[in-house]
mmCIF file of C-alpha atoms in Angstrom:
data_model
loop_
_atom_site.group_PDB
_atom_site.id
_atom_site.type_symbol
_atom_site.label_atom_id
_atom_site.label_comp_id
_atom_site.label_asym_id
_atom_site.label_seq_id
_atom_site.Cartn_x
_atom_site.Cartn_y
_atom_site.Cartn_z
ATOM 1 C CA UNK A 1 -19.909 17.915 21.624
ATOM 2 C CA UNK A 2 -21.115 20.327 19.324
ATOM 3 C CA UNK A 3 -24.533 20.810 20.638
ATOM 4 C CA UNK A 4 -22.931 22.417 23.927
ATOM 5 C CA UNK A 5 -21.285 25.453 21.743
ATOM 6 C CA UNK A 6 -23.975 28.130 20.780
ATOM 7 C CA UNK A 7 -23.131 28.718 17.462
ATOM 8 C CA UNK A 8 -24.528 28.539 14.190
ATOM 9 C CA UNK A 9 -24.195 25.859 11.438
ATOM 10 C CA UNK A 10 -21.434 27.984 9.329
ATOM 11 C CA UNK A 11 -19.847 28.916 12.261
ATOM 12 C CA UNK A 12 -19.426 25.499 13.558
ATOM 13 C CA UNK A 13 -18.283 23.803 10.133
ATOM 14 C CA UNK A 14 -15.760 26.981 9.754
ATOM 15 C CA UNK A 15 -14.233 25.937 13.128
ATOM 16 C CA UNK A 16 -11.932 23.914 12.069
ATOM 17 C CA UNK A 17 -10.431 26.105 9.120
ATOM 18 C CA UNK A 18 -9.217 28.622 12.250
ATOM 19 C CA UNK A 19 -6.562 25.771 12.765
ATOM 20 C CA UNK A 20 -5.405 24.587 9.981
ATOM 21 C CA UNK A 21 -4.972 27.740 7.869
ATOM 22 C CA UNK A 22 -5.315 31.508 7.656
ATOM 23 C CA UNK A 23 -7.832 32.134 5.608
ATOM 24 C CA UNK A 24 -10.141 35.394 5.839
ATOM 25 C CA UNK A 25 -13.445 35.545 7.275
ATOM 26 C CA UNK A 26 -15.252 35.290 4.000
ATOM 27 C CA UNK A 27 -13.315 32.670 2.742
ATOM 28 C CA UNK A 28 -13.928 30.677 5.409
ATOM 29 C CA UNK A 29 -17.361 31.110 5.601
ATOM 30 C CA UNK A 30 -17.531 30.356 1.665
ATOM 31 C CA UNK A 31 -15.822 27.059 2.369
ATOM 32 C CA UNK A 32 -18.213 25.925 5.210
ATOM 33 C CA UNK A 33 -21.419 27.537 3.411
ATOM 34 C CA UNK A 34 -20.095 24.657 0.373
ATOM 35 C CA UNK A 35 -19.502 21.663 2.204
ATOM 36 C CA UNK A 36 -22.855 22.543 4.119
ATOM 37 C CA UNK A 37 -24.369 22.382 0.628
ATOM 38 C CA UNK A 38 -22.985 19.092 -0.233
ATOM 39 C CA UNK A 39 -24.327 17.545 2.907
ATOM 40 C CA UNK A 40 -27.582 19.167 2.390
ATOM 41 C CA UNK A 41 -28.110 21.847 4.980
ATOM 42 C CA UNK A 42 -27.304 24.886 3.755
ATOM 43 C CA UNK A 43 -31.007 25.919 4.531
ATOM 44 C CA UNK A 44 -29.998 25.901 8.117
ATOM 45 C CA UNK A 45 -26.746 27.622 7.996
ATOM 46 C CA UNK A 46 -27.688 30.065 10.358
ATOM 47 C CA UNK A 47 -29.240 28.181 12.665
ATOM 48 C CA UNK A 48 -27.637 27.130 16.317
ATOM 49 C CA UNK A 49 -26.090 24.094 15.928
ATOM 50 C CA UNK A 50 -27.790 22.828 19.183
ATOM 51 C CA UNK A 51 -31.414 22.875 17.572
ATOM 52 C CA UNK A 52 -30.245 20.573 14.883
ATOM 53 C CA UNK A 53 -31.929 17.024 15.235
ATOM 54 C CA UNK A 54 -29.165 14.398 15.547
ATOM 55 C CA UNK A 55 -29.288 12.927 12.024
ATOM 56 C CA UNK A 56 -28.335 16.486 10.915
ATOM 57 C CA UNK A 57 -25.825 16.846 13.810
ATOM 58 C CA UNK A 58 -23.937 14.076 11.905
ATOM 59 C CA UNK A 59 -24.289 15.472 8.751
ATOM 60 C CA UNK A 60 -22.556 18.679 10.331
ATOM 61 C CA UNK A 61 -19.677 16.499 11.758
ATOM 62 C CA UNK A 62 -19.091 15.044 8.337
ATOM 63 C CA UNK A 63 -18.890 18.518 6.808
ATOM 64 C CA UNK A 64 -16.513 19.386 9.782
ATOM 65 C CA UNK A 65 -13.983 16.420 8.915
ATOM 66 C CA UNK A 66 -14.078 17.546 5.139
ATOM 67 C CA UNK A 67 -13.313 21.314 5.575
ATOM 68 C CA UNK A 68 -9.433 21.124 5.508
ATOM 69 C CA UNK A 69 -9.304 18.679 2.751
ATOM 70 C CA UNK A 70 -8.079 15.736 4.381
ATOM 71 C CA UNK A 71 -6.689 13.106 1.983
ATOM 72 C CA UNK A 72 -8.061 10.412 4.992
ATOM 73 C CA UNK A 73 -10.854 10.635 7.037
ATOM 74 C CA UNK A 74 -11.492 8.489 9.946
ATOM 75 C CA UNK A 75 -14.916 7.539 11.255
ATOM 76 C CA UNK A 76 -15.561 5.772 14.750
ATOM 77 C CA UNK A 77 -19.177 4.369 14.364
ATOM 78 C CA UNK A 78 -20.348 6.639 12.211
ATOM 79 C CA UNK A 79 -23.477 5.594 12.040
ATOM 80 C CA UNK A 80 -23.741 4.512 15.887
ATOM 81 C CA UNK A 81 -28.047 5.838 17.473
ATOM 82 C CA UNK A 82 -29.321 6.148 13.874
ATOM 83 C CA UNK A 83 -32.260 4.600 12.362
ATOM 84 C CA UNK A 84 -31.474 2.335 9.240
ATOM 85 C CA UNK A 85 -32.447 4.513 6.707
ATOM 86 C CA UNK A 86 -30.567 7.955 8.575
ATOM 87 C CA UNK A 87 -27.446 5.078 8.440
ATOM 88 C CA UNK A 88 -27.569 4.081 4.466
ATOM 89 C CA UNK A 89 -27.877 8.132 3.937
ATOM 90 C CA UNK A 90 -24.868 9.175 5.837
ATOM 91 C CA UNK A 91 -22.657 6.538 4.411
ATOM 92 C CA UNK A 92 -24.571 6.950 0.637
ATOM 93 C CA UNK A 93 -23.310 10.426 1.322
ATOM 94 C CA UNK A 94 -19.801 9.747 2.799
ATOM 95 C CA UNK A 95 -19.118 7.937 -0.010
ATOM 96 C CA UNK A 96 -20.125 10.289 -2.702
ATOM 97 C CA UNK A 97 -18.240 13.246 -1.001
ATOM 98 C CA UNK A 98 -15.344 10.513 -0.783
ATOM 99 C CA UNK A 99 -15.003 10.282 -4.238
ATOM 100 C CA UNK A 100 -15.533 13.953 -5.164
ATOM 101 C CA UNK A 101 -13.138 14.652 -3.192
ATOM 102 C CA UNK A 102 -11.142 12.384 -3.496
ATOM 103 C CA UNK A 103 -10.718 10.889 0.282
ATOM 104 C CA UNK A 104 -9.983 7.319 1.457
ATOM 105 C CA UNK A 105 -12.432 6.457 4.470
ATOM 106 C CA UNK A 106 -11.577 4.204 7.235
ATOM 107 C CA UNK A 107 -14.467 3.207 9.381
ATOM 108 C CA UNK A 108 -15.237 0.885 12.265
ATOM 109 C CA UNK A 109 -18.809 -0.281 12.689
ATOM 110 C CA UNK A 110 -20.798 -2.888 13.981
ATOM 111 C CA UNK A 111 -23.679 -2.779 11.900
ATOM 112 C CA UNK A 112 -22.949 -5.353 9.527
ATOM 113 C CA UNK A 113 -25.822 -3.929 6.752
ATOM 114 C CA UNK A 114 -23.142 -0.502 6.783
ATOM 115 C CA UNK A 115 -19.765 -2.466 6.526
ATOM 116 C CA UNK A 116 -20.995 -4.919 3.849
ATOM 117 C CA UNK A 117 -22.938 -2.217 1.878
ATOM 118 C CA UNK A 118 -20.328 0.616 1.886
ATOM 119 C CA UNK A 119 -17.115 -1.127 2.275
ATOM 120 C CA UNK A 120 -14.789 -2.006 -0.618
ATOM 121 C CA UNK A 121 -11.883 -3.868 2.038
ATOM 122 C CA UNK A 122 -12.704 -5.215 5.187
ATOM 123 C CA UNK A 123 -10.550 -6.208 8.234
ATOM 124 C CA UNK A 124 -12.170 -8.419 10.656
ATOM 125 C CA UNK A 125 -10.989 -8.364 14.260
ATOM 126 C CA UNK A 126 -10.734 -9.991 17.544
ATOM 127 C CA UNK A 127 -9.194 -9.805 20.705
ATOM 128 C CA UNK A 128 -7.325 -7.197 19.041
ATOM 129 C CA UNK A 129 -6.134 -9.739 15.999
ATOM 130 C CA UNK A 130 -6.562 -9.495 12.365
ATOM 131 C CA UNK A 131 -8.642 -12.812 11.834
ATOM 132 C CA UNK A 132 -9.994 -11.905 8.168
ATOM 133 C CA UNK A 133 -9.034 -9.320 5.604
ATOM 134 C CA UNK A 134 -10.514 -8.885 1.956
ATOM 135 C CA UNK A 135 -13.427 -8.022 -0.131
ATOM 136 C CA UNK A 136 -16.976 -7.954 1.690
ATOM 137 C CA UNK A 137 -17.822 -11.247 -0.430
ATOM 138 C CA UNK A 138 -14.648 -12.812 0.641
ATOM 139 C CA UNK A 139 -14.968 -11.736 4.543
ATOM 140 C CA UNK A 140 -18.877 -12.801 4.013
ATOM 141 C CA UNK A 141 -17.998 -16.362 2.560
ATOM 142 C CA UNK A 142 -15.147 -16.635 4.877
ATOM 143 C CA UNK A 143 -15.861 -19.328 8.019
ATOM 144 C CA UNK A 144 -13.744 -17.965 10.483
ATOM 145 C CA UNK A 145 -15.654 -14.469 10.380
ATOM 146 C CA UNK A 146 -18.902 -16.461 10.309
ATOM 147 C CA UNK A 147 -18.190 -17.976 13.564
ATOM 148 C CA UNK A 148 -16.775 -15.132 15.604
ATOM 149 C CA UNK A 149 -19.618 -12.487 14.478
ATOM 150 C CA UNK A 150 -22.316 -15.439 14.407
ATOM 151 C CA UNK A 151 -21.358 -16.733 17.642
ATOM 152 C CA UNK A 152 -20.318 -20.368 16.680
ATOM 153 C CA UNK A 153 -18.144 -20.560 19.500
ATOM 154 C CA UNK A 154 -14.618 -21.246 17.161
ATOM 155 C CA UNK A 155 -11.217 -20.934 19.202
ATOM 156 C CA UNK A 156 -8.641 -19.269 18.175
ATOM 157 C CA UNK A 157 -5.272 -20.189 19.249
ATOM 158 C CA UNK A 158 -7.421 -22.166 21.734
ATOM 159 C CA UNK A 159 -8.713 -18.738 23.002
ATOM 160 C CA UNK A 160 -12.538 -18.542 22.734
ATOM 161 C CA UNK A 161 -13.713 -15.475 20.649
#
């Protein structure tokens, strides 16, 4: 991860500009001193990446994903070893930058507070099936995604899930 490479903040947002593009040295560091604005530490630019606490260290990833412009950006768990309010944060601020920027965001996560706060269409699966796809009230109201994430024991396809 990013806590292994000894470099600082700027350096390690920039990182992913060196493959995407040519761009010059002050150009890229202007684009990675922004996004690290954005996601609020631009105050620690210059420090090594590995003395960031992990809450940050996310905050740096995001900035990472963001720094070639993606029109998509994928997110496994983003919120995955943070406390509740770190989690409504990073996704309050993923979806802000979203919009600015004008990204879709695809995330998987199992904290159920995240997906029904921050998500606008939800897929629900299991056993590596689509059971349930719509709106967060419409997967909320829905029985079948009741019973497989509230343990109800339902069958599908008279396989247990």
């Amino acid at each position: 991860g990013i806590r292994d490479i000894g470099v600082t903040g700027v350096q390690t947002c920039a990182l992913p500009i060196f493959s995407a593009r040519r761009r010059t040295r002050h150009h890229r560091a202007e684009a990675a001193q922004t996004l690290l604005e954005k996601v609020g530490l631009a105050d620690m630019a210059q420090h090594i990446s590995d003395t960031l606490a992990y809450g940050d260290i996310k905050r740096l990833e995001l900035a990472m994903a963001l720094v070639n412009q993606p029109k998509l950006l994928l997110m496994d768990e983003p919120t995955a070893g943070m406390s509740p309010s770190e989690r409504h944060a990073l996704m309050g601020l993923v979806q802000f930058l979203a919009k600015e920027r004008d990204v879709a965001v695809i995330f998987t996560e199992h904290s159920m507070d995240m997906v029904f706060s921050f998500a606008t269409r939800i897929l629900v699966m299991a056993q590596g099936r689509i059971l349930v796809e719509g709106t967060p009230q419409e997967v909320q109201n829905n029985a079948l995604a009741q019973s497989v994430y509230l343990g109800r024991g339902k069958t599908i396809e008279g396989e247990t899930v």
